[in-house]
PDB file of C-alpha atoms in Angstrom:
ATOM      1  CA  MET B 246      13.692  -7.237  12.925  1.00 85.00           C
ATOM      2  CA  ILE B 247      10.229  -6.035  13.955  1.00 95.00           C
ATOM      3  CA  LEU B 248       8.981  -3.293  11.659  1.00 97.00           C
ATOM      4  CA  SER B 249       8.625   0.198  13.083  1.00 97.00           C
ATOM      5  CA  HIS B 250       4.958   0.634  13.888  1.00 98.00           C
ATOM      6  CA  ASP B 251       2.369   2.408  15.994  1.00 98.00           C
ATOM      7  CA  SER B 252      -1.120   1.505  17.142  1.00 97.00           C
ATOM      8  CA  THR B 253      -4.093   3.368  18.498  1.00 97.00           C
ATOM      9  CA  GLY B 254      -7.648   2.568  19.502  1.00 97.00           C
ATOM     10  CA  SER B 255      -9.174  -0.716  20.596  1.00 95.00           C
ATOM     11  CA  GLY B 256     -11.344  -3.373  19.041  1.00 95.00           C
ATOM     12  CA  PRO B 257     -10.831  -5.570  15.998  1.00 96.00           C
ATOM     13  CA  ALA B 258      -7.399  -4.922  14.507  1.00 97.00           C
ATOM     14  CA  VAL B 259      -6.893  -3.097  11.207  1.00 98.00           C
ATOM     15  CA  LEU B 260      -3.395  -3.069   9.690  1.00 98.00           C
ATOM     16  CA  LEU B 261      -2.593  -0.261   7.224  1.00 98.00           C
ATOM     17  CA  LEU B 262       0.124  -1.009   4.639  1.00 98.00           C
ATOM     18  CA  HIS B 263       1.547   1.942   2.738  1.00 98.00           C
ATOM     19  CA  ALA B 264       2.296   2.460  -0.943  1.00 98.00           C
ATOM     20  CA  GLY B 265       5.809   2.342  -2.388  1.00 97.00           C
ATOM     21  CA  VAL B 266       5.777   6.110  -2.859  1.00 97.00           C
ATOM     22  CA  ALA B 267       4.946   6.662   0.799  1.00 98.00           C
ATOM     23  CA  ASP B 268       5.295   5.367   4.351  1.00 98.00           C
ATOM     24  CA  SER B 269       2.934   4.946   7.294  1.00 98.00           C
ATOM     25  CA  ARG B 270       2.270   8.694   7.363  1.00 98.00           C
ATOM     26  CA  MET B 271       0.079   8.353   4.279  1.00 98.00           C
ATOM     27  CA  TRP B 272      -2.613   7.019   6.625  1.00 98.00           C
ATOM     28  CA  ASP B 273      -2.709  10.131   8.834  1.00 98.00           C
ATOM     29  CA  PRO B 274      -6.226  11.076   7.625  1.00 98.00           C
ATOM     30  CA  GLN B 275      -7.616   7.574   8.295  1.00 98.00           C
ATOM     31  CA  ARG B 276      -5.902   6.720  11.565  1.00 98.00           C
ATOM     32  CA  ALA B 277      -8.123   8.497  14.103  1.00 98.00           C
ATOM     33  CA  PRO B 278     -11.505   7.905  12.398  1.00 98.00           C
ATOM     34  CA  ILE B 279     -10.933   4.154  11.998  1.00 98.00           C
ATOM     35  CA  ALA B 280      -9.581   3.956  15.582  1.00 98.00           C
ATOM     36  CA  ARG B 281     -12.976   4.968  16.962  1.00 96.00           C
ATOM     37  CA  HIS B 282     -14.050   1.323  16.664  1.00 96.00           C
ATOM     38  CA  HIS B 283     -10.856  -0.582  15.856  1.00 97.00           C
ATOM     39  CA  ARG B 284      -7.256  -1.038  16.913  1.00 97.00           C
ATOM     40  CA  VAL B 285      -5.378   0.647  14.073  1.00 98.00           C
ATOM     41  CA  ILE B 286      -1.828  -0.531  13.382  1.00 98.00           C
ATOM     42  CA  ARG B 287       0.452   1.308  10.985  1.00 98.00           C
ATOM     43  CA  CYS B 288       3.913   0.088  10.026  1.00 98.00           C
ATOM     44  CA  ASP B 289       6.834   1.144   7.863  1.00 98.00           C
ATOM     45  CA  LEU B 290       8.129  -1.556   5.540  1.00 98.00           C
ATOM     46  CA  ARG B 291      11.914  -1.878   5.308  1.00 96.00           C
ATOM     47  CA  GLY B 292      13.512   1.125   3.666  1.00 95.00           C
ATOM     48  CA  TYR B 293      10.570   3.407   4.415  1.00 97.00           C
ATOM     49  CA  GLY B 294       9.757   5.771   7.265  1.00 96.00           C
ATOM     50  CA  ASP B 295      11.505   4.689  10.454  1.00 96.00           C
ATOM     51  CA  THR B 296      12.366   1.118   9.406  1.00 96.00           C
ATOM     52  CA  PRO B 297      15.959   0.875   8.140  1.00 92.00           C
ATOM     53  CA  LEU B 298      17.445  -1.344   5.474  1.00 89.00           C
ATOM     54  CA  THR B 299      20.128  -3.827   6.516  1.00 86.00           C
ATOM     55  CA  ASN B 300      22.051  -6.500   4.635  1.00 82.00           C
ATOM     56  CA  ALA B 301      19.879  -9.290   6.103  1.00 84.00           C
ATOM     57  CA  ARG B 302      17.663 -11.303   3.769  1.00 91.00           C
ATOM     58  CA  TYR B 303      13.988 -10.458   4.106  1.00 91.00           C
ATOM     59  CA  ASP B 304      10.632 -10.360   2.415  1.00 96.00           C
ATOM     60  CA  ASN B 305       7.852  -7.939   3.245  1.00 97.00           C
ATOM     61  CA  ALA B 306       5.105 -10.500   3.785  1.00 98.00           C
ATOM     62  CA  SER B 307       7.129 -12.396   6.380  1.00 97.00           C
ATOM     63  CA  ASP B 308       7.975  -9.108   8.077  1.00 97.00           C
ATOM     64  CA  VAL B 309       4.262  -8.292   8.339  1.00 98.00           C
ATOM     65  CA  LYS B 310       3.434 -11.737   9.695  1.00 97.00           C
ATOM     66  CA  ALA B 311       6.187 -11.378  12.325  1.00 97.00           C
ATOM     67  CA  LEU B 312       4.820  -7.967  13.341  1.00 97.00           C
ATOM     68  CA  LEU B 313       1.296  -9.314  13.793  1.00 97.00           C
ATOM     69  CA  SER B 314       2.620 -12.275  15.787  1.00 96.00           C
ATOM     70  CA  SER B 315       4.543  -9.917  18.061  1.00 96.00           C
ATOM     71  CA  LEU B 316       1.358  -7.930  18.670  1.00 96.00           C
ATOM     72  CA  GLY B 317      -0.741 -11.039  19.287  1.00 94.00           C
ATOM     73  CA  GLU B 318      -3.267 -10.068  16.619  1.00 89.00           C
ATOM     74  CA  ARG B 319      -5.260 -12.548  14.508  1.00 88.00           C
ATOM     75  CA  PRO B 320      -7.301 -12.338  12.487  1.00 95.00           C
ATOM     76  CA  VAL B 321      -6.844  -8.791  11.199  1.00 98.00           C
ATOM     77  CA  ALA B 322      -8.278  -6.602   8.489  1.00 98.00           C
ATOM     78  CA  ILE B 323      -5.572  -5.345   6.122  1.00 98.00           C
ATOM     79  CA  VAL B 324      -5.871  -2.168   4.083  1.00 98.00           C
ATOM     80  CA  GLY B 325      -3.087  -2.026   1.504  1.00 98.00           C
ATOM     81  CA  ALA B 326      -2.278   0.680  -1.032  1.00 98.00           C
ATOM     82  CA  SER B 327      -0.318  -0.043  -4.223  1.00 98.00           C
ATOM     83  CA  ALA B 328       2.824  -1.981  -3.217  1.00 98.00           C
ATOM     84  CA  GLY B 329       1.278  -2.411   0.234  1.00 98.00           C
ATOM     85  CA  GLY B 330      -1.652  -4.063  -1.501  1.00 98.00           C
ATOM     86  CA  HIS B 331       0.693  -6.604  -3.049  1.00 98.00           C
ATOM     87  CA  VAL B 332       2.083  -7.430   0.394  1.00 98.00           C
ATOM     88  CA  ALA B 333      -1.468  -7.726   1.725  1.00 98.00           C
ATOM     89  CA  LEU B 334      -2.304 -10.174  -1.074  1.00 98.00           C
ATOM     90  CA  GLN B 335       0.732 -12.278  -0.192  1.00 98.00           C
ATOM     91  CA  VAL B 336      -0.251 -12.439   3.475  1.00 98.00           C
ATOM     92  CA  ALA B 337      -3.910 -13.208   2.731  1.00 98.00           C
ATOM     93  CA  SER B 338      -2.952 -15.912   0.232  1.00 98.00           C
ATOM     94  CA  GLU B 339      -0.188 -17.605   2.247  1.00 98.00           C
ATOM     95  CA  TRP B 340      -1.853 -17.345   5.673  1.00 98.00           C
ATOM     96  CA  PRO B 341      -5.600 -17.034   4.970  1.00 97.00           C
ATOM     97  CA  ASP B 342      -6.591 -17.623   8.594  1.00 96.00           C
ATOM     98  CA  LEU B 343      -4.661 -14.481   9.535  1.00 97.00           C
ATOM     99  CA  VAL B 344      -6.754 -12.079   7.438  1.00 98.00           C
ATOM    100  CA  SER B 345     -10.476 -11.441   7.898  1.00 98.00           C
ATOM    101  CA  HIS B 346     -10.879  -8.442   5.562  1.00 98.00           C
ATOM    102  CA  LEU B 347      -8.842  -7.117   2.660  1.00 98.00           C
ATOM    103  CA  VAL B 348      -9.174  -3.596   1.234  1.00 98.00           C
ATOM    104  CA  LEU B 349      -6.932  -2.950  -1.773  1.00 98.00           C
ATOM    105  CA  LEU B 350      -6.429   0.604  -3.026  1.00 98.00           C
ATOM    106  CA  ASN B 351      -4.937   0.497  -6.540  1.00 98.00           C
ATOM    107  CA  SER B 352      -3.033  -2.631  -5.594  1.00 98.00           C
ATOM    108  CA  ALA B 353       0.118  -3.750  -7.332  1.00 98.00           C
ATOM    109  CA  PHE B 354       0.181  -7.237  -8.869  1.00 98.00           C
ATOM    110  CA  ALA B 355       2.420  -9.055 -11.335  1.00 95.00           C
ATOM    111  CA  LEU B 356       0.686  -8.259 -14.605  1.00 97.00           C
ATOM    112  CA  PRO B 357       2.759  -7.093 -17.600  1.00 96.00           C
ATOM    113  CA  ALA B 358       3.489  -3.380 -17.367  1.00 97.00           C
ATOM    114  CA  THR B 359       1.484  -1.152 -19.681  1.00 98.00           C
ATOM    115  CA  ARG B 360       3.228   1.471 -21.811  1.00 98.00           C
ATOM    116  CA  SER B 361       2.340   4.261 -19.401  1.00 98.00           C
ATOM    117  CA  LEU B 362       3.939   2.392 -16.487  1.00 98.00           C
ATOM    118  CA  GLN B 363       6.992   1.574 -18.596  1.00 98.00           C
ATOM    119  CA  ARG B 364       7.387   5.257 -19.522  1.00 98.00           C
ATOM    120  CA  PHE B 365       7.217   6.251 -15.874  1.00 98.00           C
ATOM    121  CA  ALA B 366       9.821   3.636 -14.889  1.00 98.00           C
ATOM    122  CA  ARG B 367      12.213   4.758 -17.651  1.00 98.00           C
ATOM    123  CA  ARG B 368      11.904   8.418 -16.651  1.00 98.00           C
ATOM    124  CA  GLU B 369      12.424   7.645 -12.968  1.00 98.00           C
ATOM    125  CA  ASP B 370      15.461   5.445 -13.685  1.00 97.00           C
ATOM    126  CA  ALA B 371      17.017   8.134 -15.884  1.00 98.00           C
ATOM    127  CA  LEU B 372      16.577  10.824 -13.231  1.00 98.00           C
ATOM    128  CA  ILE B 373      18.036   8.626 -10.477  1.00 95.00           C
ATOM    129  CA  GLU B 374      20.999   7.615 -12.647  1.00 95.00           C
ATOM    130  CA  ALA B 375      21.620  11.308 -13.290  1.00 97.00           C
ATOM    131  CA  GLY B 376      21.596  11.990  -9.544  1.00 95.00           C
ATOM    132  CA  ASP B 377      18.485  14.173  -9.843  1.00 98.00           C
ATOM    133  CA  ILE B 378      16.640  12.983  -6.734  1.00 97.00           C
ATOM    134  CA  ASP B 379      14.538  16.135  -6.591  1.00 97.00           C
ATOM    135  CA  GLY B 380      13.441  15.527 -10.181  1.00 98.00           C
ATOM    136  CA  ALA B 381      12.623  11.878  -9.451  1.00 98.00           C
ATOM    137  CA  THR B 382      10.658  12.946  -6.392  1.00 98.00           C
ATOM    138  CA  GLU B 383       8.611  15.477  -8.349  1.00 98.00           C
ATOM    139  CA  LEU B 384       7.939  12.878 -11.050  1.00 98.00           C
ATOM    140  CA  ASN B 385       6.454  10.586  -8.403  1.00 98.00           C
ATOM    141  CA  VAL B 386       4.334  13.353  -6.896  1.00 98.00           C
ATOM    142  CA  ALA B 387       2.960  14.267 -10.314  1.00 98.00           C
ATOM    143  CA  THR B 388       2.329  10.643 -11.326  1.00 98.00           C
ATOM    144  CA  TRP B 389       0.773   9.178  -8.215  1.00 98.00           C
ATOM    145  CA  LEU B 390      -1.559  11.931  -7.003  1.00 98.00           C
ATOM    146  CA  GLY B 391      -4.784  12.655  -8.844  1.00 97.00           C
ATOM    147  CA  PRO B 392      -6.288  16.066  -9.645  1.00 97.00           C
ATOM    148  CA  ASP B 393      -8.219  16.278  -6.368  1.00 98.00           C
ATOM    149  CA  ALA B 394      -5.080  16.184  -4.200  1.00 98.00           C
ATOM    150  CA  ASP B 395      -4.406  19.455  -2.391  1.00 98.00           C
ATOM    151  CA  ASP B 396      -1.080  21.118  -1.645  1.00 98.00           C
ATOM    152  CA  GLU B 397      -0.857  19.457   1.770  1.00 98.00           C
ATOM    153  CA  ALA B 398      -1.188  15.988   0.249  1.00 98.00           C
ATOM    154  CA  ARG B 399       1.422  16.785  -2.391  1.00 98.00           C
ATOM    155  CA  ALA B 400       3.831  18.095   0.248  1.00 98.00           C
ATOM    156  CA  LEU B 401       3.398  14.927   2.310  1.00 98.00           C
ATOM    157  CA  VAL B 402       4.039  12.604  -0.645  1.00 98.00           C
ATOM    158  CA  ARG B 403       7.051  14.728  -1.597  1.00 98.00           C
ATOM    159  CA  THR B 404       8.478  14.347   1.919  1.00 98.00           C
ATOM    160  CA  MET B 405       7.820  10.601   2.116  1.00 98.00           C
ATOM    161  CA  GLN B 406       9.213   9.816  -1.335  1.00 98.00           C
ATOM    162  CA  ARG B 407      12.362  11.895  -0.871  1.00 97.00           C
ATOM    163  CA  HIS B 408      13.017  10.160   2.451  1.00 96.00           C
ATOM    164  CA  ALA B 409      12.543   6.723   0.857  1.00 96.00           C
ATOM    165  CA  PHE B 410      15.001   7.605  -1.913  1.00 95.00           C
ATOM    166  CA  GLN B 411      17.549   8.753   0.648  1.00 94.00           C
ATOM    167  CA  VAL B 412      17.238   5.597   2.754  1.00 92.00           C
ATOM    168  CA  GLN B 413      17.208   3.150  -0.149  1.00 90.00           C
ATOM    169  CA  LEU B 414      19.950   4.764  -2.226  1.00 88.00           C
ATOM    170  CA  GLY B 415      22.030   5.280   0.903  1.00 83.00           C
ATOM    171  CA  ALA B 416      21.884   1.565   1.672  1.00 77.00           C
ATOM    172  CA  GLY B 417      23.954   0.749  -1.420  1.00 72.00           C
ATOM    173  CA  GLU B 418      23.952  -2.520  -3.320  1.00 74.00           C
ATOM    174  CA  ASP B 419      24.143  -4.970  -0.408  1.00 73.00           C
ATOM    175  CA  ILE B 420      20.368  -5.414  -0.078  1.00 76.00           C
ATOM    176  CA  HIS B 421      18.791  -8.859  -0.152  1.00 81.00           C
ATOM    177  CA  GLN B 422      15.044  -8.454  -0.600  1.00 77.00           C
ATOM    178  CA  GLU B 423      13.357 -11.695  -1.605  1.00 86.00           C
ATOM    179  CA  ALA B 424      10.113 -12.001  -3.525  1.00 86.00           C
ATOM    180  CA  GLY B 425       8.193 -13.636  -0.684  1.00 94.00           C
ATOM    181  CA  PRO B 426       5.266 -16.042  -1.013  1.00 95.00           C
ATOM    182  CA  ASP B 427       3.620 -16.671  -4.359  1.00 97.00           C
ATOM    183  CA  ILE B 428       0.068 -15.347  -4.563  1.00 98.00           C
ATOM    184  CA  ASP B 429      -2.780 -17.786  -5.148  1.00 98.00           C
ATOM    185  CA  LEU B 430      -5.758 -15.479  -5.548  1.00 98.00           C
ATOM    186  CA  GLU B 431      -8.258 -18.306  -5.265  1.00 97.00           C
ATOM    187  CA  ALA B 432      -6.831 -19.240  -1.831  1.00 98.00           C
ATOM    188  CA  ILE B 433      -7.851 -15.868  -0.359  1.00 98.00           C
ATOM    189  CA  SER B 434     -10.815 -16.280   1.991  1.00 97.00           C
ATOM    190  CA  ALA B 435     -10.973 -12.726   3.388  1.00 98.00           C
ATOM    191  CA  HIS B 436     -13.886 -10.425   2.620  1.00 98.00           C
ATOM    192  CA  THR B 437     -12.284  -8.353  -0.141  1.00 98.00           C
ATOM    193  CA  LEU B 438     -12.912  -4.851  -1.478  1.00 98.00           C
ATOM    194  CA  ILE B 439     -10.912  -3.729  -4.509  1.00 98.00           C
ATOM    195  CA  VAL B 440     -10.755   0.004  -5.174  1.00 98.00           C
ATOM    196  CA  SER B 441      -9.387   1.474  -8.406  1.00 98.00           C
ATOM    197  CA  GLY B 442      -8.963   5.042  -9.615  1.00 98.00           C
ATOM    198  CA  GLY B 443     -10.306   6.375 -12.863  1.00 98.00           C
ATOM    199  CA  GLN B 444      -7.430   8.888 -13.034  1.00 98.00           C
ATOM    200  CA  ASP B 445      -4.732   6.308 -12.180  1.00 98.00           C
ATOM    201  CA  LEU B 446      -2.398   4.664 -14.705  1.00 98.00           C
ATOM    202  CA  ASP B 447      -4.208   2.101 -16.847  1.00 98.00           C
ATOM    203  CA  HIS B 448      -1.969  -0.665 -15.458  1.00 98.00           C
ATOM    204  CA  PHE B 449      -3.612  -0.462 -12.044  1.00 98.00           C
ATOM    205  CA  ARG B 450      -7.114  -0.485 -13.476  1.00 98.00           C
ATOM    206  CA  ALA B 451      -6.171  -3.686 -15.318  1.00 98.00           C
ATOM    207  CA  VAL B 452      -4.844  -5.153 -12.077  1.00 98.00           C
ATOM    208  CA  ALA B 453      -8.073  -4.295 -10.261  1.00 98.00           C
ATOM    209  CA  ASN B 454     -10.165  -6.020 -12.922  1.00 98.00           C
ATOM    210  CA  HIS B 455      -7.889  -9.070 -12.780  1.00 98.00           C
ATOM    211  CA  LEU B 456      -8.120  -9.330  -8.993  1.00 98.00           C
ATOM    212  CA  ALA B 457     -11.880  -8.824  -8.978  1.00 98.00           C
ATOM    213  CA  GLY B 458     -12.318 -11.697 -11.387  1.00 97.00           C
ATOM    214  CA  ARG B 459     -10.199 -14.152  -9.400  1.00 98.00           C
ATOM    215  CA  ILE B 460     -10.539 -13.479  -5.667  1.00 98.00           C
ATOM    216  CA  PRO B 461     -13.618 -15.363  -4.462  1.00 98.00           C
ATOM    217  CA  GLY B 462     -16.476 -13.005  -3.620  1.00 97.00           C
ATOM    218  CA  ALA B 463     -14.454  -9.835  -4.171  1.00 98.00           C
ATOM    219  CA  LYS B 464     -16.245  -6.508  -4.633  1.00 98.00           C
ATOM    220  CA  HIS B 465     -14.795  -3.880  -7.012  1.00 98.00           C
ATOM    221  CA  THR B 466     -15.423  -0.151  -6.777  1.00 98.00           C
ATOM    222  CA  GLN B 467     -13.917   2.265  -9.291  1.00 98.00           C
ATOM    223  CA  LEU B 468     -13.694   5.884  -8.183  1.00 98.00           C
ATOM    224  CA  GLY B 469     -13.819   7.974 -11.330  1.00 98.00           C
ATOM    225  CA  TRP B 470     -12.204  10.997  -9.670  1.00 98.00           C
ATOM    226  CA  ALA B 471      -9.330   9.110  -8.025  1.00 98.00           C
ATOM    227  CA  GLY B 472      -5.675   8.884  -8.867  1.00 98.00           C
ATOM    228  CA  HIS B 473      -3.306   6.355  -7.319  1.00 98.00           C
ATOM    229  CA  LEU B 474      -3.601   7.506  -3.693  1.00 98.00           C
ATOM    230  CA  PRO B 475      -7.296   8.236  -3.176  1.00 98.00           C
ATOM    231  CA  ASN B 476      -7.048   8.200   0.630  1.00 98.00           C
ATOM    232  CA  LEU B 477      -4.965  11.399   0.379  1.00 98.00           C
ATOM    233  CA  GLU B 478      -7.025  12.926  -2.436  1.00 98.00           C
ATOM    234  CA  ARG B 479     -10.468  12.706  -0.821  1.00 98.00           C
ATOM    235  CA  PRO B 480      -9.666  11.463   2.699  1.00 98.00           C
ATOM    236  CA  ASP B 481     -13.167  11.563   4.184  1.00 98.00           C
ATOM    237  CA  GLU B 482     -14.752   9.728   1.273  1.00 98.00           C
ATOM    238  CA  VAL B 483     -12.186   6.930   1.307  1.00 98.00           C
ATOM    239  CA  THR B 484     -12.272   6.615   5.096  1.00 98.00           C
ATOM    240  CA  ALA B 485     -16.045   6.113   4.883  1.00 98.00           C
ATOM    241  CA  LEU B 486     -15.566   3.553   2.110  1.00 98.00           C
ATOM    242  CA  ILE B 487     -13.178   1.554   4.303  1.00 98.00           C
ATOM    243  CA  THR B 488     -15.199   1.733   7.507  1.00 97.00           C
ATOM    244  CA  ASP B 489     -18.490   0.926   5.756  1.00 97.00           C
ATOM    245  CA  PHE B 490     -16.907  -2.192   4.269  1.00 97.00           C
ATOM    246  CA  LEU B 491     -15.505  -3.289   7.632  1.00 96.00           C
ATOM    247  CA  ASP B 492     -18.919  -2.750   9.225  1.00 93.00           C
ATOM    248  CA  GLU B 493     -20.666  -4.695   6.461  1.00 89.00           C
ATOM    249  CA  PHE B 494     -18.890  -7.886   7.557  1.00 80.00           C
ATOM    250  CA  PRO B 495     -18.409  -7.506  11.335  1.00 80.00           C
ATOM    251  CA  ARG B 496     -16.130  -9.849  13.246  1.00 72.00           C
TER     252      ARG B 496
END
């Protein structure tokens, strides 16, 4: 299966990987500005947006590699948010020649969950087990958007998360997602920018510090105002952050 995707613009390729609370629509504010000087590719991982779940075995990193191969793109810059950041790390670690730049917005990584993340997971599980999908959706909107997010951003996250719940819960138990490649942070050769949010859960700030200390040459910027999805909270500021970093190390 080739992931559902779209592309616009021309020039060096930039792949945008969405968070687990979202789908490719989360990049609506960044798509056109970045496409002024790049080919921008957005995709929906399996179970999100327009990419369905099937009973075939899969892992997200291999899906992304297959998509890039089908498009004939290498190397690419990858911008990954949250769970999309974890996939980006897998790709950049397993196939370093495929990735020239890596921008990680509050990336996920396998560190022990902090108490705040554990509390969120317990609340979400309880709501889903009770069949309260609206409640679980609102919990995600409240948790993953910072104070600067406007009503439009909250409505978009609400729509994306509810759709993901519907697709994933509707697929039943016969889903065979595999972990994918192990991540060797020291094997990553891409120019790397790590972005963390001062208003995000403490778990993701710990992840950002961990990544910054282990990816060779990585830069770390903490945005004091930002929650978990800063590109939707202050779109123009984060777009400039991404494009300035890509321009700093031209291909």
